[in-house]
CSV table of C-alpha atoms in Angstrom, one decimal:
chain,number,residue,atom,x,y,z
I,626,MET,CA,106.7,21.9,126.9
I,627,PRO,CA,109.2,22.5,129.1
I,628,LYS,CA,112.8,21.7,129.4
I,629,ALA,CA,114.5,20.9,132.6
I,630,GLY,CA,116.7,18.6,134.4
I,631,SER,CA,117.8,17.6,137.8
I,632,THR,CA,119.7,20.8,138.4
I,633,SER,CA,118.6,24.4,138.4
I,634,ARG,CA,120.5,25.2,135.2
I,635,ILE,CA,120.7,22.8,132.3
I,636,PRO,CA,122.7,24.2,129.5
I,637,ARG,CA,122.9,22.3,126.2
I,638,ARG,CA,126.4,21.2,126.9
I,639,THR,CA,125.3,19.5,130.1
I,640,ALA,CA,122.4,17.8,128.4
I,641,LEU,CA,124.6,16.3,125.8
I,642,ALA,CA,127.2,15.3,128.4
I,643,GLY,CA,124.6,12.9,129.8
I,644,LEU,CA,125.3,10.8,126.8
I,645,SER,CA,128.7,9.9,128.1
I,646,ALA,CA,127.0,7.4,130.5
I,647,GLY,CA,126.1,5.3,127.5
I,648,ALA,CA,129.1,6.0,125.3
I,649,ALA,CA,130.1,2.4,125.3
I,650,LEU,CA,126.7,1.3,124.0
I,651,LEU,CA,126.7,4.0,121.3
I,652,ALA,CA,130.0,2.6,120.1
I,653,MET,CA,128.6,-0.8,119.7
I,654,PRO,CA,127.1,-2.0,116.4
I,655,ARG,CA,123.4,-1.9,116.3
I,656,LEU,CA,122.0,-5.3,117.2
I,657,GLY,CA,119.2,-7.0,115.4
I,658,ARG,CA,115.7,-6.7,116.6
I,659,ALA,CA,113.8,-9.5,118.2
I,660,ALA,CA,111.8,-11.6,115.8
I,661,ASP,CA,108.5,-11.3,117.6
I,662,GLU,CA,105.7,-9.4,116.0
I,663,THR,CA,104.9,-6.9,118.7
I,664,ILE,CA,105.6,-3.3,117.8
I,665,ARG,CA,107.3,-1.6,120.7
I,666,ILE,CA,107.2,2.1,121.4
I,667,GLY,CA,109.7,3.5,124.0
I,668,PHE,CA,108.3,6.3,126.2
I,669,PRO,CA,110.8,8.1,128.4
I,670,THR,CA,109.1,10.7,130.6
I,671,PRO,CA,109.7,12.3,134.1
I,672,LEU,CA,107.5,10.3,136.3
I,673,THR,CA,109.3,11.7,139.3
I,674,GLY,CA,110.1,15.4,139.9
I,675,PRO,CA,108.3,18.7,139.4
I,676,PHE,CA,106.8,17.8,136.1
I,677,ALA,CA,105.4,14.4,137.3
I,678,ALA,CA,101.7,15.5,137.1
I,679,GLU,CA,102.1,16.4,133.4
I,680,ALA,CA,104.1,13.2,132.7
I,681,ARG,CA,101.5,11.0,134.2
I,682,ASP,CA,98.9,12.6,132.0
I,683,GLN,CA,101.1,12.0,129.0
I,684,VAL,CA,101.4,8.3,129.8
I,685,LYS,CA,97.6,7.9,130.2
I,686,CYS,CA,97.0,9.5,126.8
I,687,ALA,CA,99.8,7.5,125.1
I,688,GLU,CA,98.3,4.3,126.5
I,689,LEU,CA,94.9,5.4,125.1
I,690,ALA,CA,96.4,5.8,121.6
I,691,VAL,CA,97.9,2.3,121.8
I,692,LYS,CA,94.7,0.8,123.1
I,693,LEU,CA,92.6,2.3,120.3
I,694,VAL,CA,94.9,0.9,117.7
I,695,ASN,CA,95.1,-2.5,119.3
I,696,ASP,CA,91.3,-2.6,119.7
I,697,LYS,CA,91.1,-2.3,115.9
I,698,GLY,CA,93.5,-5.2,115.4
I,699,GLY,CA,96.9,-3.5,115.7
I,700,ILE,CA,99.1,-2.5,112.7
I,701,GLY,CA,98.9,-5.2,110.0
I,702,GLY,CA,97.8,-7.6,112.6
I,703,ARG,CA,100.7,-6.8,115.0
I,704,LYS,CA,99.8,-5.6,118.5
I,705,VAL,CA,101.5,-2.4,119.9
I,706,GLU,CA,103.2,-2.2,123.3
I,707,LEU,CA,104.2,1.0,125.1
I,708,LEU,CA,107.3,0.8,127.3
I,709,VAL,CA,107.3,3.6,129.8
I,710,ARG,CA,110.6,4.6,131.5
I,711,ASP,CA,111.2,7.3,134.2
I,712,ASP,CA,113.8,9.8,132.9
I,713,LYS,CA,113.8,11.6,136.2
I,714,LEU,CA,114.0,14.9,134.4
I,715,ASN,CA,117.7,14.3,133.9
I,716,ALA,CA,119.5,14.3,130.6
I,717,GLY,CA,121.9,11.6,131.5
I,718,GLU,CA,119.2,9.3,132.9
I,719,ALA,CA,117.1,9.9,129.8
I,720,ALA,CA,120.1,9.0,127.5
I,721,THR,CA,120.7,5.8,129.5
I,722,ARG,CA,117.0,4.7,129.5
I,723,THR,CA,116.7,5.5,125.8
I,724,LEU,CA,119.8,3.4,125.0
I,725,GLU,CA,118.3,0.5,127.0
I,726,LEU,CA,115.0,0.8,125.2
I,727,ILE,CA,116.8,0.6,121.9
I,728,GLU,CA,119.4,-2.0,122.6
I,729,LYS,CA,117.8,-4.2,125.2
I,730,ASP,CA,114.1,-3.8,124.6
I,731,LYS,CA,114.4,-3.5,120.8
I,732,VAL,CA,111.9,-0.7,120.5
I,733,HIS,CA,110.9,0.3,116.9
I,734,ALA,CA,110.5,4.0,117.8
I,735,VAL,CA,110.7,6.4,120.7
I,736,VAL,CA,108.1,9.1,121.8
I,737,GLY,CA,108.3,11.3,124.8
I,738,ALA,CA,110.5,13.5,127.1
I,739,LEU,CA,108.9,16.5,128.8
I,740,SER,CA,112.0,18.7,129.2
I,741,SER,CA,113.7,20.5,126.3
I,742,ALA,CA,117.1,19.7,127.7
I,743,VAL,CA,116.2,16.1,128.2
I,744,GLN,CA,114.7,15.8,124.7
I,745,LEU,CA,118.0,17.0,123.2
I,746,ALA,CA,119.7,14.1,124.9
I,747,VAL,CA,117.1,11.6,123.6
I,748,ASN,CA,117.5,13.2,120.2
I,749,GLU,CA,121.2,12.6,120.2
I,750,VAL,CA,120.8,8.9,121.1
I,751,THR,CA,118.0,8.2,118.6
I,752,ARG,CA,120.0,10.1,115.9
I,753,ALA,CA,123.1,8.0,116.6
I,754,ARG,CA,121.1,4.7,116.5
I,755,GLY,CA,118.9,5.6,113.5
I,756,VAL,CA,115.7,5.2,115.5
I,757,ILE,CA,112.6,7.4,114.9
I,758,TYR,CA,111.8,9.8,117.7
I,759,VAL,CA,108.7,11.9,118.1
I,760,SER,CA,109.4,14.7,120.6
I,761,ILE,CA,106.5,16.0,122.7
I,762,SER,CA,108.4,18.7,124.6
I,763,GLN,CA,108.5,22.4,123.5
I,764,SER,CA,111.7,23.4,121.9
I,765,ASP,CA,113.0,26.1,119.5
I,766,THR,CA,116.3,24.3,118.9
I,767,ILE,CA,115.5,20.7,118.0
I,768,ASN,CA,114.3,21.8,114.6
I,769,GLU,CA,117.3,23.9,113.8
I,770,ALA,CA,119.7,22.6,111.2
I,771,LYS,CA,122.5,22.1,113.8
I,772,ASP,CA,120.4,19.7,115.9
I,773,PHE,CA,118.2,18.3,113.2
I,774,SER,CA,117.8,14.6,112.7
I,775,LYS,CA,116.0,13.0,109.9
I,776,TYR,CA,114.7,10.5,112.4
I,777,THR,CA,113.1,13.2,114.7
I,778,PHE,CA,109.7,14.7,114.4
I,779,HIS,CA,108.5,17.5,116.8
I,780,GLU,CA,104.9,17.1,117.7
I,781,ALA,CA,104.8,19.8,120.4
I,782,LEU,CA,104.3,23.5,119.8
I,783,ASN,CA,107.5,25.5,120.0
I,784,PRO,CA,108.3,28.6,122.1
I,785,HIS,CA,108.2,30.8,119.0
I,786,MET,CA,104.6,29.7,118.3
I,787,THR,CA,103.2,30.1,121.8
I,788,THR,CA,104.8,33.4,122.7
I,789,ALA,CA,103.8,35.0,119.4
I,790,ALA,CA,100.2,33.9,119.9
I,791,VAL,CA,100.1,35.2,123.5
I,792,ALA,CA,101.8,38.4,122.6
I,793,ARG,CA,99.2,39.1,119.8
I,794,GLN,CA,96.4,38.9,122.4
I,795,THR,CA,98.0,40.8,125.2
I,796,LEU,CA,100.6,43.3,124.0
I,797,LYS,CA,100.1,46.6,122.2
I,798,LYS,CA,102.5,49.2,120.8
I,799,GLY,CA,104.2,51.2,123.6
I,800,MET,CA,103.4,48.8,126.4
I,801,LYS,CA,106.1,48.1,129.0
I,802,VAL,CA,107.0,44.5,129.6
I,803,ALA,CA,108.9,42.8,132.4
I,804,HIS,CA,110.1,39.2,132.4
I,805,LEU,CA,110.5,36.6,135.2
I,806,VAL,CA,112.3,33.7,133.6
I,807,ALA,CA,113.4,30.2,134.7
I,808,ASP,CA,117.2,30.0,134.2
I,809,TYR,CA,117.5,27.1,131.8
I,810,ALA,CA,116.8,26.3,128.2
I,811,TYR,CA,113.0,26.4,128.4
I,812,GLY,CA,113.0,29.8,130.1
I,813,HIS,CA,115.6,31.2,127.8
I,814,GLU,CA,113.8,30.1,124.6
I,815,MET,CA,110.5,31.5,125.9
I,816,LEU,CA,112.2,34.9,126.7
I,817,ARG,CA,113.7,35.0,123.2
I,818,GLY,CA,110.2,34.3,121.7
I,819,PHE,CA,108.5,37.0,123.8
I,820,LYS,CA,111.2,39.6,122.9
I,821,ARG,CA,110.9,38.7,119.2
I,822,ALA,CA,107.1,39.2,119.4
I,823,GLN,CA,107.5,42.4,121.4
I,824,ALA,CA,109.7,43.9,118.8
I,825,ALA,CA,107.2,43.1,116.0
I,826,ILE,CA,104.4,44.7,118.0
I,827,GLY,CA,106.4,47.7,119.3
I,828,ALA,CA,106.2,46.9,123.0
I,829,ASP,CA,109.3,47.7,125.2
I,830,SER,CA,111.2,45.6,127.7
I,831,VAL,CA,111.8,47.3,131.1
I,832,GLY,CA,113.8,44.4,132.6
I,833,GLU,CA,114.2,40.7,133.2
I,834,ILE,CA,115.0,38.5,136.2
I,835,LEU,CA,116.2,35.0,136.0
I,836,HIS,CA,115.3,32.5,138.8
I,837,PRO,CA,116.7,29.0,139.5
I,838,PHE,CA,114.8,26.0,138.2
I,839,GLY,CA,112.7,24.6,141.0
I,840,ALA,CA,112.7,27.8,143.1
I,841,ALA,CA,110.2,27.8,146.0
I,842,ASP,CA,110.7,31.4,147.1
I,843,TYR,CA,110.0,34.4,144.7
I,844,SER,CA,109.7,37.0,147.5
I,845,THR,CA,113.0,38.7,146.5
I,846,PHE,CA,112.0,39.0,142.9
I,847,MET,CA,108.5,40.5,143.2
I,848,PRO,CA,109.5,43.9,144.7
I,849,ARG,CA,112.1,44.3,142.0
I,850,LEU,CA,109.6,43.5,139.2
I,851,MET,CA,107.0,45.9,140.7
I,852,SER,CA,109.6,48.7,140.8
I,853,MET,CA,110.0,48.3,137.0
I,854,ARG,CA,106.4,49.5,136.7
I,855,PRO,CA,105.5,47.3,133.7
I,856,ASP,CA,102.1,47.0,132.1
I,857,VAL,CA,102.6,43.3,131.6
I,858,LEU,CA,104.6,40.6,133.5
I,859,CYS,CA,105.6,37.6,131.4
I,860,ILE,CA,106.4,34.6,133.6
I,861,SER,CA,108.3,32.0,131.6
I,862,ASN,CA,108.6,28.8,133.7
I,863,PHE,CA,106.9,25.4,133.9
I,864,GLY,CA,105.4,22.8,136.2
I,865,ARG,CA,105.3,23.7,139.9
I,866,ASP,CA,107.5,26.7,139.2
I,867,GLN,CA,104.6,28.3,137.4
I,868,ALA,CA,102.1,27.7,140.2
I,869,ASN,CA,104.6,28.9,142.9
I,870,ALA,CA,105.5,32.1,141.0
I,871,ILE,CA,102.0,33.1,140.2
I,872,LYS,CA,100.8,32.5,143.7
I,873,GLN,CA,103.5,34.6,145.2
I,874,ALA,CA,103.0,37.3,142.6
I,875,VAL,CA,99.3,37.5,143.7
I,876,ASP,CA,100.3,37.6,147.4
I,877,PHE,CA,102.5,40.7,146.6
I,878,GLY,CA,99.6,42.4,144.8
I,879,VAL,CA,101.3,42.2,141.4
I,880,LYS,CA,98.0,41.7,139.6
I,881,GLN,CA,96.7,45.0,140.9
I,882,GLN,CA,99.5,46.7,139.0
I,883,MET,CA,100.0,44.7,135.8
I,884,LYS,CA,98.7,41.9,133.6
I,885,ILE,CA,100.3,38.4,134.1
I,886,VAL,CA,100.9,36.3,131.0
I,887,VAL,CA,102.6,33.0,130.6
I,888,PRO,CA,103.8,31.3,127.3
I,889,VAL,CA,102.0,28.1,128.3
I,890,ILE,CA,99.2,28.1,130.9
I,891,LEU,CA,99.1,24.7,132.6
I,892,HIS,CA,95.9,22.8,133.3
I,893,ASN,CA,97.4,20.9,136.3
I,894,GLN,CA,99.0,24.0,137.9
I,895,ARG,CA,95.7,25.9,137.6
I,896,LEU,CA,94.0,23.0,139.4
I,897,ALA,CA,96.7,22.9,142.0
I,898,VAL,CA,96.3,26.5,143.2
I,899,GLY,CA,92.7,27.3,142.4
I,900,PRO,CA,90.8,29.9,140.4
I,901,ASP,CA,91.4,32.9,142.6
I,902,VAL,CA,95.2,32.8,142.1
I,903,PHE,CA,95.0,32.2,138.3
I,904,GLU,CA,92.1,34.5,137.6
I,905,GLY,CA,92.8,36.7,134.6
I,906,VAL,CA,96.2,35.0,133.8
I,907,VAL,CA,96.5,34.5,130.0
I,908,GLY,CA,98.7,31.9,128.3
I,909,GLY,CA,99.1,29.7,125.3
I,910,ALA,CA,98.1,26.0,125.0
I,911,ASN,CA,98.2,23.1,122.6
I,912,TYR,CA,94.9,21.7,123.9
I,913,TYR,CA,91.9,22.4,126.2
I,914,TRP,CA,89.1,19.9,126.7
I,915,GLY,CA,86.6,22.7,126.1
I,916,LEU,CA,87.5,22.6,122.4
I,917,GLU,CA,84.9,19.9,122.1
I,918,THR,CA,82.2,22.5,121.3
I,919,GLN,CA,84.3,23.5,118.2
I,920,SER,CA,86.0,20.4,117.2
I,921,LYS,CA,84.7,16.9,116.4
I,922,SER,CA,88.2,15.4,117.0
I,923,ALA,CA,88.4,17.0,120.4
I,924,ALA,CA,85.0,15.6,121.3
I,925,SER,CA,86.0,12.1,120.2
I,926,PHE,CA,89.3,12.3,122.1
I,927,ASN,CA,87.6,13.6,125.3
I,928,ALA,CA,85.0,10.8,125.1
I,929,ALA,CA,87.6,8.1,124.6
I,930,PHE,CA,89.7,9.4,127.4
I,931,LYS,CA,86.7,9.6,129.8
I,932,ALA,CA,85.7,6.1,129.0
I,933,ALA,CA,89.2,4.8,129.7
I,934,ASN,CA,89.8,6.9,132.8
I,935,GLY,CA,86.6,6.9,134.9
I,936,GLY,CA,85.2,10.0,133.5
I,937,ALA,CA,88.3,12.2,133.9
I,938,ILE,CA,89.1,14.8,131.2
I,939,PRO,CA,92.4,14.9,129.3
I,940,THR,CA,94.8,17.8,129.9
I,941,ASP,CA,97.0,19.9,127.7
I,942,TYR,CA,100.2,18.0,128.0
I,943,GLY,CA,98.4,14.7,128.2
I,944,ALA,CA,97.1,15.5,124.7
I,945,TYR,CA,100.7,15.5,123.4
I,946,GLY,CA,101.1,11.9,124.5
I,947,TYR,CA,98.0,11.0,122.5
I,948,SER,CA,98.9,12.9,119.3
I,949,GLY,CA,102.6,12.0,119.5
I,950,VAL,CA,102.0,8.3,119.7
I,951,GLY,CA,98.9,8.5,117.5
I,952,SER,CA,100.6,10.2,114.6
I,953,LEU,CA,103.5,7.7,114.7
I,954,LEU,CA,101.1,4.7,114.7
I,955,ALA,CA,99.1,6.3,111.8
I,956,ALA,CA,102.3,6.6,109.8
I,957,MET,CA,103.2,3.0,110.6
I,958,GLN,CA,99.8,2.0,109.3
I,959,ALA,CA,100.4,4.0,106.1
I,960,ALA,CA,103.9,2.5,105.8
I,961,GLY,CA,102.5,-1.1,106.3
I,962,GLY,CA,104.9,-1.8,109.2
I,963,THR,CA,108.0,-0.5,111.0
I,964,ASP,CA,110.6,-0.1,108.2
I,965,THR,CA,112.3,3.1,109.3
I,966,ASP,CA,112.7,4.8,105.9
I,967,LYS,CA,109.1,4.0,105.0
I,968,VAL,CA,107.7,5.3,108.3
I,969,ILE,CA,109.8,8.5,107.9
I,970,ASP,CA,108.4,9.0,104.4
I,971,ALA,CA,104.9,8.4,105.8
I,972,LEU,CA,105.3,10.9,108.6
I,973,GLU,CA,106.5,13.5,106.1
I,974,LYS,CA,103.3,13.0,104.1
I,975,LEU,CA,100.9,12.5,107.0
I,976,GLN,CA,97.8,14.7,107.4
I,977,TYR,CA,96.3,14.0,110.8
I,978,ASP,CA,93.5,15.3,113.0
I,979,LEU,CA,93.6,13.5,116.4
I,980,THR,CA,92.7,16.1,119.0
I,981,LYS,CA,91.9,19.5,117.7
I,982,GLY,CA,92.0,19.9,113.9
I,983,PRO,CA,94.4,19.4,111.0
I,984,GLN,CA,98.1,18.9,111.6
I,985,HIS,CA,101.1,17.9,109.4
I,986,TYR,CA,104.8,17.7,109.8
I,987,ARG,CA,106.7,20.4,107.8
I,988,LYS,CA,109.2,18.5,105.6
I,989,CYS,CA,112.2,20.7,106.0
I,990,ASP,CA,112.4,20.6,109.8
I,991,HIS,CA,109.7,18.0,110.9
I,992,GLN,CA,107.9,20.6,113.0
I,993,SER,CA,104.2,19.8,113.4
I,994,VAL,CA,102.1,22.6,111.9
I,995,GLN,CA,99.1,23.0,114.1
I,996,SER,CA,96.7,25.4,115.8
I,997,VAL,CA,97.7,27.5,118.9
I,998,LEU,CA,95.2,28.3,121.6
I,999,VAL,CA,95.3,31.4,123.8
I,1000,LEU,CA,93.4,30.8,127.1
I,1001,GLU,CA,92.4,33.1,130.0
I,1002,SER,CA,91.8,31.6,133.4
I,1003,LYS,CA,88.2,32.2,134.6
I,1004,LYS,CA,87.2,33.7,137.8
I,1005,LYS,CA,85.4,31.3,140.1
I,1006,SER,CA,82.0,32.9,139.7
I,1007,ALA,CA,82.2,32.4,135.9
I,1008,MET,CA,82.9,28.6,136.1
I,1009,ALA,CA,80.1,26.3,135.1
I,1010,GLY,CA,81.8,23.4,136.9
I,1011,ASP,CA,85.1,22.2,138.4
I,1012,ASN,CA,86.6,21.5,135.0
I,1013,ASP,CA,85.5,24.8,133.4
I,1014,LEU,CA,88.9,26.4,133.9
I,1015,PHE,CA,89.6,28.6,130.9
I,1016,ALA,CA,87.9,30.9,128.3
I,1017,ILE,CA,89.3,30.5,124.8
I,1018,LEU,CA,90.5,33.9,123.7
I,1019,ALA,CA,91.9,32.7,120.3
I,1020,ASN,CA,92.4,29.6,118.3
I,1021,ASP,CA,94.9,30.4,115.6
I,1022,ASN,CA,94.8,28.0,112.7
I,1023,GLY,CA,98.0,26.2,111.9
I,1024,SER,CA,100.0,27.5,109.1
I,1025,ASP,CA,103.7,27.7,108.0
I,1026,ASP,CA,103.4,31.5,108.6
I,1027,MET,CA,103.4,31.0,112.4
I,1028,LEU,CA,106.8,29.2,112.2
I,1029,ARG,CA,110.3,30.5,111.7
I,1030,SER,CA,111.2,29.9,108.0
I,1031,CYS,CA,113.3,26.9,107.0
I,1032,SER,CA,116.1,29.2,105.8
I,1033,GLU,CA,116.1,31.0,109.2
I,1034,LEU,CA,116.6,27.6,110.9
I,1035,GLY,CA,119.6,26.9,108.7
I,1036,HIS,CA,118.0,24.3,106.3
I,1037,ALA,CA,118.6,24.3,102.6
I,1038,THR,CA,115.6,25.6,100.7
C-alpha cells in the first residue's frame, strides 16, 4: 500500500510534523471512555484524492467485517461500530482525525490509512495514546525498532515482500533494470526493495528516475528510460500515478523494448485504463478475487462481499480493510472484550484465515506473515469476462523467510 500525502514529496519529518496540529491534545491526560457497550473502531482513510478508489473499497470491506460480526451477535453481546474519517491523504489531517477519534469518539482501536507517510502519523498518535492500531498500508519502516509500537500491528504486505516476489518471477542474472519511482516514501521503499532483490539475483541497475507524486505527464521521462536500454522497467508508484505512467509508457512504445513490472499491480487502475494498456504487466498483490478456485476463505469472502454489494467483487486493497478489521475483531473475541493488553496478547497469538489462507502476526515486529501473489495482466482476448483481469503466476506461501529478520529490523532477539 502506498504512502503519500497532499504534496509531491512526503518525507518522514513532514509526516511527523503533522502531529503538531494536535500537540495540545497529546499533552492532555487520556480521558475515560464512554460507558456505553458499543465497540468503536476508528477508520481514517483518504476518501478524497488520488487513492480514493482504493479507499472506498477498503471502507466497503471493513463495513462487511463489522456486519458479519454483528450478525452473529457482536463481541460478547456488544455491537461493533465503524467510524470512518477522511484523512485526505495528508499526515497532519490524519493525525488530527485520529486524535478526535480517540479523545472525542472514544474509539477502542484504530484501523486504516492508505499512505505510508500518513500511517506513520497515525502510528505516532496511537502510540502516544496507548491505542491499538492495525495498519493496512504498505510500509518497510513501521516494523523497524525505531518506529515500532507495541500497540501497532501491520496487516498489509511490505515493500520487501512484494518486490522480492515480483523480482523472482521476472528477473534473471545479468538482466539490465531501469526504475521509474514516485519521489516519496512509498517509491523510495519499493526502489530499495527492488535493488535488494536485484542484488540477490545478479541483475544490474542501469538507472533510475524520480517523478513527483501525482504527476500527470511522463513524456520527458520515457525517452530517457528507453535510452538506458534496459530489459525490465520497474515502475514504483501508486493509484492514478500507476495508470498514468503505464499508459504513457505504452504510448511511447516502451513495451516493445522491455518488460514492465510494478511492485503492486492495482485492480482499480487496471480497470481504469483497460486490458490493452496493462497487457503483460506483472506485479505483486495481497489479494485477487480469482483465488476462489484455490482458497475456501477467498470463496467465502467473495460470496459475502457480493451479497452485500449487489454482486460486485472485492478488490486487492479492499481486502486489506476486511482482514485488518477482521483480525482485530477476532482478537477481541479471543480476549473477551476490549482490554488493550489482553487484545495485544490475543493478536500476537492469533492464527487467522480471512481471505486467502493462513496468516499470523510475527511477535517481534507485529508484521503479518502471509502469502504474496504475483499477477500478470491478461490480454483482452484471454479474458473470460470483464472481471477476469489477471493470471496468477505465483502464490508464495507465507513464512518468516520472506521477511527481513527481527535483528535486521533492530529488535532484540
